mmCIF file of C-alpha atoms and ligand atoms in Angstrom:
data_model
loop_
_atom_site.group_PDB
_atom_site.id
_atom_site.type_symbol
_atom_site.label_atom_id
_atom_site.label_comp_id
_atom_site.label_asym_id
_atom_site.label_seq_id
_atom_site.Cartn_x
_atom_site.Cartn_y
_atom_site.Cartn_z
ATOM 1 C CA MET A 1 138.765 114.812 20.259
ATOM 2 C CA ALA A 2 141.054 113.149 17.844
ATOM 3 C CA ILE A 3 144.328 114.003 16.075
ATOM 4 C CA PRO A 4 143.327 115.374 12.670
ATOM 5 C CA THR A 5 144.818 114.296 9.299
ATOM 6 C CA THR A 6 143.514 114.871 5.802
ATOM 7 C CA ARG A 7 142.282 111.252 5.780
ATOM 8 C CA THR A 8 140.418 111.122 9.115
ATOM 9 C CA ASN A 9 139.760 113.196 12.180
ATOM 10 C CA GLN A 10 138.081 110.370 14.235
ATOM 11 C CA ASN A 11 139.608 108.114 16.754
ATOM 12 C CA ALA A 12 139.934 104.417 16.046
ATOM 13 C CA GLU A 13 137.757 101.960 17.904
ATOM 14 C CA ILE A 14 139.122 99.205 20.126
ATOM 15 C CA LEU A 15 137.308 95.979 20.304
ATOM 16 C CA ILE A 16 138.510 93.510 22.979
ATOM 17 C CA HIS A 17 137.325 89.815 22.782
ATOM 18 C CA GLU A 18 137.382 89.223 26.442
ATOM 19 C CA GLU A 19 136.778 85.518 26.189
ATOM 20 C CA ILE A 20 140.115 84.922 24.383
ATOM 21 C CA CYS A 21 142.225 87.523 26.132
ATOM 22 C CA SER A 22 144.925 85.826 28.122
ATOM 23 C CA GLY A 23 145.707 88.934 30.186
ATOM 24 C CA CYS A 24 149.406 88.718 29.167
ATOM 25 C CA GLY A 25 149.577 92.572 29.094
ATOM 26 C CA LEU A 26 151.700 92.837 25.971
ATOM 27 C CA CYS A 27 149.091 95.182 24.319
ATOM 28 C CA VAL A 28 149.335 97.491 27.457
ATOM 29 C CA SER A 29 153.098 97.546 27.224
ATOM 30 C CA VAL A 30 153.245 98.643 23.502
ATOM 31 C CA CYS A 31 150.423 101.201 23.733
ATOM 32 C CA LYS A 32 152.264 104.456 24.601
ATOM 33 C CA ASN A 33 149.000 106.211 24.252
ATOM 34 C CA PHE A 34 147.861 104.509 27.432
ATOM 35 C CA SER A 35 144.556 103.388 25.848
ATOM 36 C CA LEU A 36 144.597 99.971 27.499
ATOM 37 C CA GLU A 37 145.065 98.483 30.917
ATOM 38 C CA ILE A 38 144.705 95.131 32.642
ATOM 39 C CA LYS A 39 141.797 94.627 35.031
ATOM 40 C CA ASN A 40 140.865 91.315 36.511
ATOM 41 C CA ASN A 41 143.389 89.530 34.276
ATOM 42 C CA LYS A 42 141.828 90.920 31.122
ATOM 43 C CA ALA A 43 142.751 93.884 28.778
ATOM 44 C CA VAL A 44 140.265 96.670 28.927
ATOM 45 C CA MET A 45 140.101 100.129 27.659
ATOM 46 C CA SER A 46 141.561 102.655 30.034
ATOM 47 C CA SER A 47 140.227 106.047 30.926
ATOM 48 C CA SER A 48 143.775 107.641 30.808
ATOM 49 C CA SER A 49 144.266 107.500 27.001
ATOM 50 C CA VAL A 50 146.305 110.624 25.948
ATOM 51 C CA PHE A 51 144.741 111.188 22.608
ATOM 52 C CA GLY A 52 142.090 108.434 22.200
ATOM 53 C CA CYS A 53 143.157 105.464 19.964
ATOM 54 C CA ILE A 54 145.400 106.744 17.154
ATOM 55 C CA GLY A 55 145.153 103.467 15.198
ATOM 56 C CA CYS A 56 148.897 102.512 15.249
ATOM 57 C CA GLY A 57 147.768 98.861 15.445
ATOM 58 C CA HIS A 58 150.564 97.842 17.766
ATOM 59 C CA CYS A 59 148.236 96.128 20.272
ATOM 60 C CA MET A 60 146.489 94.172 17.562
ATOM 61 C CA ALA A 61 149.732 93.191 15.930
ATOM 62 C CA ILE A 62 151.388 91.879 19.136
ATOM 63 C CA CYS A 63 148.408 90.085 20.691
ATOM 64 C CA PRO A 64 149.224 86.344 20.689
ATOM 65 C CA THR A 65 145.526 85.259 20.772
ATOM 66 C CA GLY A 66 143.959 87.764 18.398
ATOM 67 C CA ALA A 67 141.858 89.218 21.162
ATOM 68 C CA ILE A 68 142.128 92.816 19.985
ATOM 69 C CA GLU A 69 140.593 94.454 16.940
ATOM 70 C CA ILE A 70 141.167 98.058 15.929
ATOM 71 C CA ASN A 71 138.885 99.653 13.403
ATOM 72 C CA GLY A 72 139.109 103.210 12.166
ATOM 73 C CA ARG A 73 141.658 105.835 11.176
ATOM 74 C CA THR A 74 141.953 103.724 7.955
ATOM 75 C CA LEU A 75 143.019 100.649 9.872
ATOM 76 C CA SER A 76 141.252 97.325 10.270
ATOM 77 C CA PRO A 77 142.225 93.743 11.173
ATOM 78 C CA LYS A 78 142.367 93.032 7.402
ATOM 79 C CA ASP A 79 145.599 95.099 7.339
ATOM 80 C CA LEU A 80 147.455 92.482 9.448
ATOM 81 C CA PHE A 81 149.872 90.069 7.789
ATOM 82 C CA PRO A 82 152.404 87.604 9.190
ATOM 83 C CA ILE A 83 155.632 89.482 9.885
ATOM 84 C CA PRO A 84 158.468 88.209 7.561
ATOM 85 C CA SER A 85 161.134 86.161 9.333
ATOM 86 C CA LYS A 86 164.576 87.487 9.982
ATOM 87 C CA GLU A 87 165.956 85.013 7.454
ATOM 88 C CA GLU A 88 163.645 86.382 4.774
ATOM 89 C CA SER A 89 164.810 89.957 5.317
ATOM 90 C CA SER A 90 168.188 91.494 4.520
ATOM 91 C CA ASN A 91 171.045 91.378 6.959
ATOM 92 C CA TYR A 92 173.189 94.286 7.932
ATOM 93 C CA GLU A 93 175.955 93.557 5.361
ATOM 94 C CA SER A 94 173.549 93.258 2.416
ATOM 95 C CA LEU A 95 171.712 96.381 3.514
ATOM 96 C CA LEU A 96 175.008 98.352 3.928
ATOM 97 C CA ASN A 97 176.076 97.233 0.552
ATOM 98 C CA LEU A 98 172.815 98.515 -0.969
ATOM 99 C CA PHE A 99 173.450 101.784 0.754
ATOM 100 C CA LYS A 100 177.087 101.819 -0.438
ATOM 101 C CA ARG A 101 176.072 101.096 -4.079
ATOM 102 C CA ARG A 102 173.626 103.887 -4.279
ATOM 103 C CA ARG A 103 174.728 107.032 -6.172
ATOM 104 C CA SER A 104 172.553 109.917 -7.150
ATOM 105 C CA ILE A 105 171.875 109.111 -10.793
ATOM 106 C CA ARG A 106 171.056 111.911 -13.311
ATOM 107 C CA GLU A 107 171.786 110.101 -16.530
ATOM 108 C CA PHE A 108 169.024 107.638 -17.529
ATOM 109 C CA LYS A 109 168.544 105.132 -20.341
ATOM 110 C CA GLU A 110 165.807 105.747 -22.799
ATOM 111 C CA LYS A 111 163.837 103.100 -21.184
ATOM 112 C CA ALA A 112 160.410 103.439 -19.461
ATOM 113 C CA VAL A 113 160.018 102.191 -15.930
ATOM 114 C CA GLU A 114 157.513 99.441 -16.015
ATOM 115 C CA GLN A 115 154.304 99.855 -14.030
ATOM 116 C CA GLU A 116 155.108 96.670 -11.966
ATOM 117 C CA ILE A 117 158.368 98.292 -10.830
ATOM 118 C CA ILE A 118 156.702 101.646 -10.021
ATOM 119 C CA ASP A 119 154.202 99.654 -7.962
ATOM 120 C CA LYS A 120 157.012 97.882 -6.045
ATOM 121 C CA ILE A 121 158.723 101.219 -5.330
ATOM 122 C CA ILE A 122 155.474 102.698 -3.947
ATOM 123 C CA GLU A 123 154.696 99.577 -1.929
ATOM 124 C CA ALA A 124 158.056 99.747 -0.224
ATOM 125 C CA ALA A 125 157.669 103.435 0.555
ATOM 126 C CA ARG A 126 154.280 102.818 2.201
ATOM 127 C CA TYR A 127 156.164 100.963 5.029
ATOM 128 C CA ALA A 128 157.999 104.150 6.096
ATOM 129 C CA PRO A 129 157.413 105.215 9.618
ATOM 130 C CA MET A 130 155.257 108.351 10.097
ATOM 131 C CA GLY A 131 154.863 110.865 12.815
ATOM 132 C CA LEU A 132 151.427 109.686 13.598
ATOM 133 C CA PRO A 133 149.193 107.180 11.792
ATOM 134 C CA PRO A 134 147.610 107.114 9.346
ATOM 135 C CA THR A 135 150.318 108.565 7.174
ATOM 136 C CA ASP A 136 149.403 111.904 5.707
ATOM 137 C CA VAL A 137 152.010 111.470 2.879
ATOM 138 C CA HIS A 138 150.618 112.012 -0.616
ATOM 139 C CA ILE A 139 152.301 111.110 -3.870
ATOM 140 C CA MET A 140 152.212 112.523 -7.423
ATOM 141 C CA VAL A 141 153.484 110.081 -9.950
ATOM 142 C CA LEU A 142 154.701 111.139 -13.432
ATOM 143 C CA ASN A 143 155.309 107.880 -15.181
ATOM 144 C CA SER A 144 157.055 108.993 -18.398
ATOM 145 C CA LYS A 145 159.807 111.070 -19.557
ATOM 146 C CA GLU A 146 157.389 113.311 -21.402
ATOM 147 C CA LYS A 147 155.350 113.891 -18.292
ATOM 148 C CA SER A 148 158.462 114.550 -16.105
ATOM 149 C CA ASN A 149 159.800 116.980 -18.704
ATOM 150 C CA ALA A 150 156.505 118.849 -19.008
ATOM 151 C CA PHE A 151 156.413 119.201 -15.207
ATOM 152 C CA ALA A 152 160.017 120.538 -15.111
ATOM 153 C CA LYS A 153 159.119 123.018 -17.907
ATOM 154 C CA ASP A 154 156.000 124.226 -16.084
ATOM 155 C CA PHE A 155 158.089 124.529 -12.967
ATOM 156 C CA VAL A 156 160.653 126.697 -14.691
ATOM 157 C CA ASP A 157 157.864 128.883 -16.171
ATOM 158 C CA HIS A 158 156.600 129.217 -12.617
ATOM 159 C CA LEU A 159 160.020 130.334 -11.477
ATOM 160 C CA ASP A 160 159.785 133.142 -14.046
ATOM 161 C CA THR A 161 156.934 134.532 -12.026
ATOM 162 C CA MET A 162 159.067 134.597 -8.906
ATOM 163 C CA LYS A 163 161.932 136.794 -10.018
ATOM 164 C CA TRP A 164 161.471 138.917 -6.860
ATOM 165 C CA LEU A 165 162.560 136.040 -4.669
ATOM 166 C CA THR A 166 166.122 136.347 -5.752
ATOM 167 C CA SER A 167 166.258 140.052 -6.423
ATOM 168 C CA ASN A 168 168.783 142.133 -4.460
ATOM 169 C CA TRP A 169 166.041 144.351 -2.894
ATOM 170 C CA PHE A 170 164.179 141.278 -1.537
ATOM 171 C CA LEU A 171 167.318 139.542 -0.184
ATOM 172 C CA THR A 172 168.539 142.759 1.438
ATOM 173 C CA LEU A 173 165.108 143.254 3.003
ATOM 174 C CA MET A 174 164.937 139.680 4.307
ATOM 175 C CA ARG A 175 168.521 139.438 5.667
ATOM 176 C CA PRO A 176 167.724 140.853 9.170
ATOM 177 C CA PHE A 177 164.767 138.384 9.451
ATOM 178 C CA TRP A 178 166.198 135.166 8.115
ATOM 179 C CA GLY A 179 169.908 135.722 8.981
ATOM 180 C CA LYS A 180 173.262 135.436 7.308
ATOM 181 C CA SER A 181 173.286 131.826 6.538
ATOM 182 C CA ASN A 182 169.954 132.035 4.547
ATOM 183 C CA ASP A 183 171.231 135.184 2.852
ATOM 184 C CA GLN A 184 174.443 133.350 1.836
ATOM 185 C CA LEU A 185 172.480 130.316 0.635
ATOM 186 C CA PHE A 186 170.127 132.417 -1.480
ATOM 187 C CA ARG A 187 172.833 134.563 -3.068
ATOM 188 C CA GLU A 188 175.372 131.846 -3.616
ATOM 189 C CA PHE A 189 173.222 128.800 -4.343
ATOM 190 C CA ILE A 190 169.521 129.430 -4.978
ATOM 191 C CA LYS A 191 169.873 132.454 -7.201
ATOM 192 C CA PRO A 192 172.538 130.965 -9.561
ATOM 193 C CA ALA A 193 170.676 127.609 -9.558
ATOM 194 C CA ILE A 194 167.422 129.193 -10.597
ATOM 195 C CA ASN A 195 169.067 131.218 -13.331
ATOM 196 C CA PHE A 196 170.834 128.195 -14.593
ATOM 197 C CA PHE A 197 167.636 126.107 -14.721
ATOM 198 C CA LYS A 198 165.831 128.860 -16.628
ATOM 199 C CA GLU A 199 168.680 129.492 -19.180
ATOM 200 C CA GLU A 200 169.170 125.716 -19.865
ATOM 201 C CA MET A 201 165.468 125.061 -20.202
ATOM 202 C CA LYS A 202 165.299 127.653 -22.957
ATOM 203 C CA GLN A 203 167.466 125.255 -25.002
ATOM 204 C CA ASN A 204 165.412 122.247 -23.907
ATOM 205 C CA HIS A 205 168.027 121.071 -21.469
ATOM 206 C CA ASN A 206 166.294 119.595 -18.513
ATOM 207 C CA TYR A 207 168.635 119.942 -15.395
ATOM 208 C CA LEU A 208 165.656 119.752 -13.051
ATOM 209 C CA THR A 209 164.211 116.279 -13.577
ATOM 210 C CA TYR A 210 167.090 115.178 -15.865
ATOM 211 C CA ASP A 211 164.860 113.595 -18.612
ATOM 212 C CA ALA A 212 163.983 110.903 -16.089
ATOM 213 C CA PRO A 213 161.293 108.327 -17.146
ATOM 214 C CA LEU A 214 159.789 108.494 -13.631
ATOM 215 C CA THR A 215 159.209 111.291 -11.221
ATOM 216 C CA ILE A 216 157.479 110.879 -7.848
ATOM 217 C CA TYR A 217 156.762 113.889 -5.592
ATOM 218 C CA PHE A 218 156.277 112.937 -1.971
ATOM 219 C CA TYR A 219 154.513 115.584 -0.032
ATOM 220 C CA GLY A 220 152.558 116.012 3.206
ATOM 221 C CA SER A 221 149.680 118.098 4.429
ATOM 222 C CA PRO A 222 149.307 120.991 6.819
ATOM 223 C CA PHE A 223 148.760 118.239 9.503
ATOM 224 C CA SER A 224 151.652 115.888 8.762
ATOM 225 C CA ASP A 225 154.988 115.752 10.413
ATOM 226 C CA PRO A 226 157.491 117.499 8.051
ATOM 227 C CA ALA A 227 159.769 114.493 8.120
ATOM 228 C CA ASP A 228 157.168 111.983 6.803
ATOM 229 C CA PRO A 229 157.473 112.621 3.100
ATOM 230 C CA ILE A 230 161.298 112.672 3.311
ATOM 231 C CA ILE A 231 161.357 109.330 5.015
ATOM 232 C CA ALA A 232 159.002 107.811 2.485
ATOM 233 C CA ALA A 233 161.091 109.255 -0.313
ATOM 234 C CA THR A 234 164.186 107.580 1.154
ATOM 235 C CA TYR A 235 162.464 104.264 1.356
ATOM 236 C CA ALA A 236 161.422 104.675 -2.286
ATOM 237 C CA MET A 237 164.993 105.480 -3.311
ATOM 238 C CA MET A 238 166.460 102.392 -1.629
ATOM 239 C CA ALA A 239 163.696 100.156 -3.016
ATOM 240 C CA ALA A 240 164.458 101.478 -6.436
ATOM 241 C CA GLU A 241 168.220 100.716 -5.912
ATOM 242 C CA SER A 242 167.322 97.147 -4.933
ATOM 243 C CA LEU A 243 165.342 96.825 -8.203
ATOM 244 C CA GLY A 244 168.256 97.960 -10.418
ATOM 245 C CA LEU A 245 167.089 101.519 -10.803
ATOM 246 C CA GLY A 246 168.993 104.747 -10.246
ATOM 247 C CA SER A 247 167.410 107.803 -8.540
ATOM 248 C CA CYS A 248 168.139 111.308 -7.404
ATOM 249 C CA MET A 249 166.390 113.398 -4.811
ATOM 250 C CA LEU A 250 165.529 116.955 -5.947
ATOM 251 C CA GLY A 251 165.255 119.571 -3.143
ATOM 252 C CA THR A 252 164.618 122.509 -5.361
ATOM 253 C CA ILE A 253 160.994 122.014 -6.280
ATOM 254 C CA HIS A 254 159.050 121.563 -3.122
ATOM 255 C CA PRO A 255 159.784 124.827 -1.278
ATOM 256 C CA LEU A 256 159.114 126.909 -4.445
ATOM 257 C CA ILE A 257 155.622 125.475 -5.129
ATOM 258 C CA GLN A 258 154.146 126.250 -1.638
ATOM 259 C CA ASN A 259 153.238 129.922 -1.707
ATOM 260 C CA GLY A 260 151.420 132.272 -4.068
ATOM 261 C CA LYS A 261 148.660 132.147 -6.730
ATOM 262 C CA ASN A 262 150.926 130.794 -9.433
ATOM 263 C CA ALA A 263 152.180 127.955 -7.251
ATOM 264 C CA LYS A 264 148.617 127.120 -6.459
ATOM 265 C CA GLN A 265 147.811 126.917 -10.219
ATOM 266 C CA LEU A 266 150.728 124.640 -10.732
ATOM 267 C CA ARG A 267 149.742 122.402 -7.909
ATOM 268 C CA GLU A 268 146.231 122.226 -9.257
ATOM 269 C CA LYS A 269 147.353 121.381 -12.684
ATOM 270 C CA TYR A 270 149.233 118.357 -11.402
ATOM 271 C CA GLY A 271 146.688 117.268 -8.860
ATOM 272 C CA ILE A 272 148.930 118.176 -5.821
ATOM 273 C CA LYS A 273 146.325 118.407 -3.153
ATOM 274 C CA TYR A 274 148.069 120.103 -0.204
ATOM 275 C CA THR A 275 150.912 122.338 0.813
ATOM 276 C CA SER A 276 153.227 121.054 3.510
ATOM 277 C CA ARG A 277 156.256 122.142 5.352
ATOM 278 C CA GLU A 278 158.468 119.475 3.690
ATOM 279 C CA GLY A 279 158.269 117.452 0.565
ATOM 280 C CA LEU A 280 160.672 115.881 -1.888
ATOM 281 C CA VAL A 281 160.682 115.075 -5.585
ATOM 282 C CA VAL A 282 162.643 111.978 -6.577
ATOM 283 C CA VAL A 283 163.479 110.981 -10.154
ATOM 284 C CA PHE A 284 164.015 107.385 -11.124
ATOM 285 C CA GLY A 285 165.127 105.445 -14.187
ATOM 286 C CA TYR A 286 167.510 102.824 -15.504
ATOM 287 C CA PRO A 287 170.990 104.241 -15.016
ATOM 288 C CA ALA A 288 172.934 105.067 -18.226
ATOM 289 C CA VAL A 289 176.172 105.265 -16.244
ATOM 290 C CA LYS A 290 177.899 102.785 -13.907
ATOM 291 C CA TYR A 291 180.036 103.897 -11.016
ATOM 292 C CA LEU A 292 183.145 101.803 -10.347
ATOM 293 C CA LYS A 293 183.913 103.299 -6.852
ATOM 294 C CA GLY A 294 181.952 104.191 -3.799
ATOM 295 C CA ILE A 295 182.737 107.307 -1.736
ATOM 296 C CA GLN A 296 183.238 107.076 2.017
ATOM 297 C CA ARG A 297 181.107 109.678 3.840
ATOM 298 C CA THR A 298 181.319 111.237 7.294
ATOM 299 C CA PHE A 299 178.847 113.202 9.393
ATOM 300 C CA ALA A 300 179.501 116.942 10.017
ATOM 301 C CA SER A 301 179.924 116.232 13.717
ATOM 302 C CA ASP A 302 182.033 112.958 13.441
HETATM 303 C C1 LIG B 1 167.466 116.564 0.205
HETATM 304 C C2 LIG B 1 168.240 116.443 -1.043
HETATM 305 C C3 LIG B 1 168.077 117.270 -2.067
HETATM 306 C C4 LIG B 1 168.752 117.143 -3.240
HETATM 307 N N1 LIG B 1 168.457 118.076 -4.285
HETATM 308 C C5 LIG B 1 169.104 117.825 -5.481
HETATM 309 C C6 LIG B 1 168.784 118.590 -6.655
HETATM 310 O O1 LIG B 1 167.878 119.507 -6.561
HETATM 311 N N2 LIG B 1 169.385 118.438 -7.740
HETATM 312 C C7 LIG B 1 170.369 117.389 -7.879
HETATM 313 O O2 LIG B 1 170.910 117.207 -8.982
HETATM 314 N N3 LIG B 1 170.715 116.658 -6.857
HETATM 315 C C8 LIG B 1 170.119 116.814 -5.610
HETATM 316 N N4 LIG B 1 170.457 116.021 -4.563
HETATM 317 C C9 LIG B 1 171.434 114.975 -4.673
HETATM 318 C C10 LIG B 1 172.684 115.401 -3.957
HETATM 319 O O3 LIG B 1 173.353 116.342 -4.700
HETATM 320 C C11 LIG B 1 173.500 114.114 -3.833
HETATM 321 O O4 LIG B 1 172.903 113.290 -2.945
HETATM 322 C C12 LIG B 1 174.922 114.446 -3.242
HETATM 323 O O5 LIG B 1 175.653 115.158 -4.162
HETATM 324 C C13 LIG B 1 175.730 113.240 -2.811
HETATM 325 O O6 LIG B 1 175.811 112.266 -3.940
HETATM 326 P P1 LIG B 1 175.234 110.811 -3.799
HETATM 327 O O7 LIG B 1 173.826 110.812 -3.520
HETATM 328 O O8 LIG B 1 175.606 110.122 -5.097
HETATM 329 O O9 LIG B 1 175.993 110.193 -2.618
HETATM 330 C C14 LIG B 1 169.686 116.108 -3.342
HETATM 331 C C15 LIG B 1 169.951 115.246 -2.332
HETATM 332 C C16 LIG B 1 169.122 115.357 -1.132
HETATM 333 C C17 LIG B 1 169.361 114.379 -0.056
#
C-alpha cells in the first residue's frame, strides 16, 4: 500500500548503511511517518510506519554521516544539495520589502520573457511545499504573447458553450444547494465578468491574460492537495518579482475548465493532463507601469 500520485504509486525504499550510522536518532525524530527507529544504537526500519516511506527525504537530508539513502517516489540521493547558509538567503526585511513592492501587474511591455528567466521562475516554484511528496503539481507554460492570447481567446469561446452556467434558471435551481453567498457571487461577480470578457474579446481586447508575454497554469491532479498548485503559483509570483517582472494571478480560468466535454477538449488542446480541485493561472511580463506607493493590507479577522 502506498499513497498514490500521478507520478508514482509505490513506496520509497529506505537503505541504512549500518556501519556508518552513529545512532544519533535525528532521522527518527524528523520522520513523522514513523518509518524508522533506533535499535541497538542503530537506525533501523520500524514496523509501525503509517503509510510506508513517502519519500520526503527528511531523514536522508538530516543524517550527519550520510548513513541513509532513500530511493523511489522520484527521490534519490542525487537530489541532495548543501543547504544555503542563512547569510546567503534573504532576511525578514528584504523579504518583506519584496512582498510590499509586489502589485498585481496587468500592463506589460512589448518584451518577451527570456527562457532563462522562465527557467528561474519555474525552478523557484519547484521548492514550494506540497501536501505529500512527490508534488503532483503540473504546469502549462505559454511563453509568448501570441500563445497567451490564443489561449484566452479559446477560453472565451469555451465560455460561450457554458451560457447555462449564469442563466437565471440555473442560478435559481442551484441556490438551495449552494446557498446565498454563492448565488450572490455568481449573479454579482461571475455573470458580469464572463459577459465582460466575451464582449471585450470580440473587439480583440484581452482582459483575461492581459496580452502578457508569459502565462503559466499551475494545476494539480485528482490526487493532489488542492492547495499545492496555489502555493507553487505564489512562489513563482514572488520569484518573478525578485527578477524584475510583474505578475497577476487569474482565478477565473481554472474552475471553468474542469467539467464537461468542451472543457476536456480545451484541456487536451493545451496538453493539460488532469482536472484538479484547485489550480491557478498566473501571467507574467515586464511591467509597463510603475507604482509609487504600496498599500497597507489587513486580514478580515484582524
Ligand atoms: C486567487 C486570486 C485570483 C485572482 N484573479 C484575478 C483575475 O481573474 N483577474 C485579475 O485581473 N486579477 C485577479 N487577481 C488579482 C487581484 O485582483 C489582486 O491581487 C488584488 O486586487 C490586490 O491587488 P494587489 O495584488 O496589487 O495587491 C487575483 C488574485 C488572486 C490572489
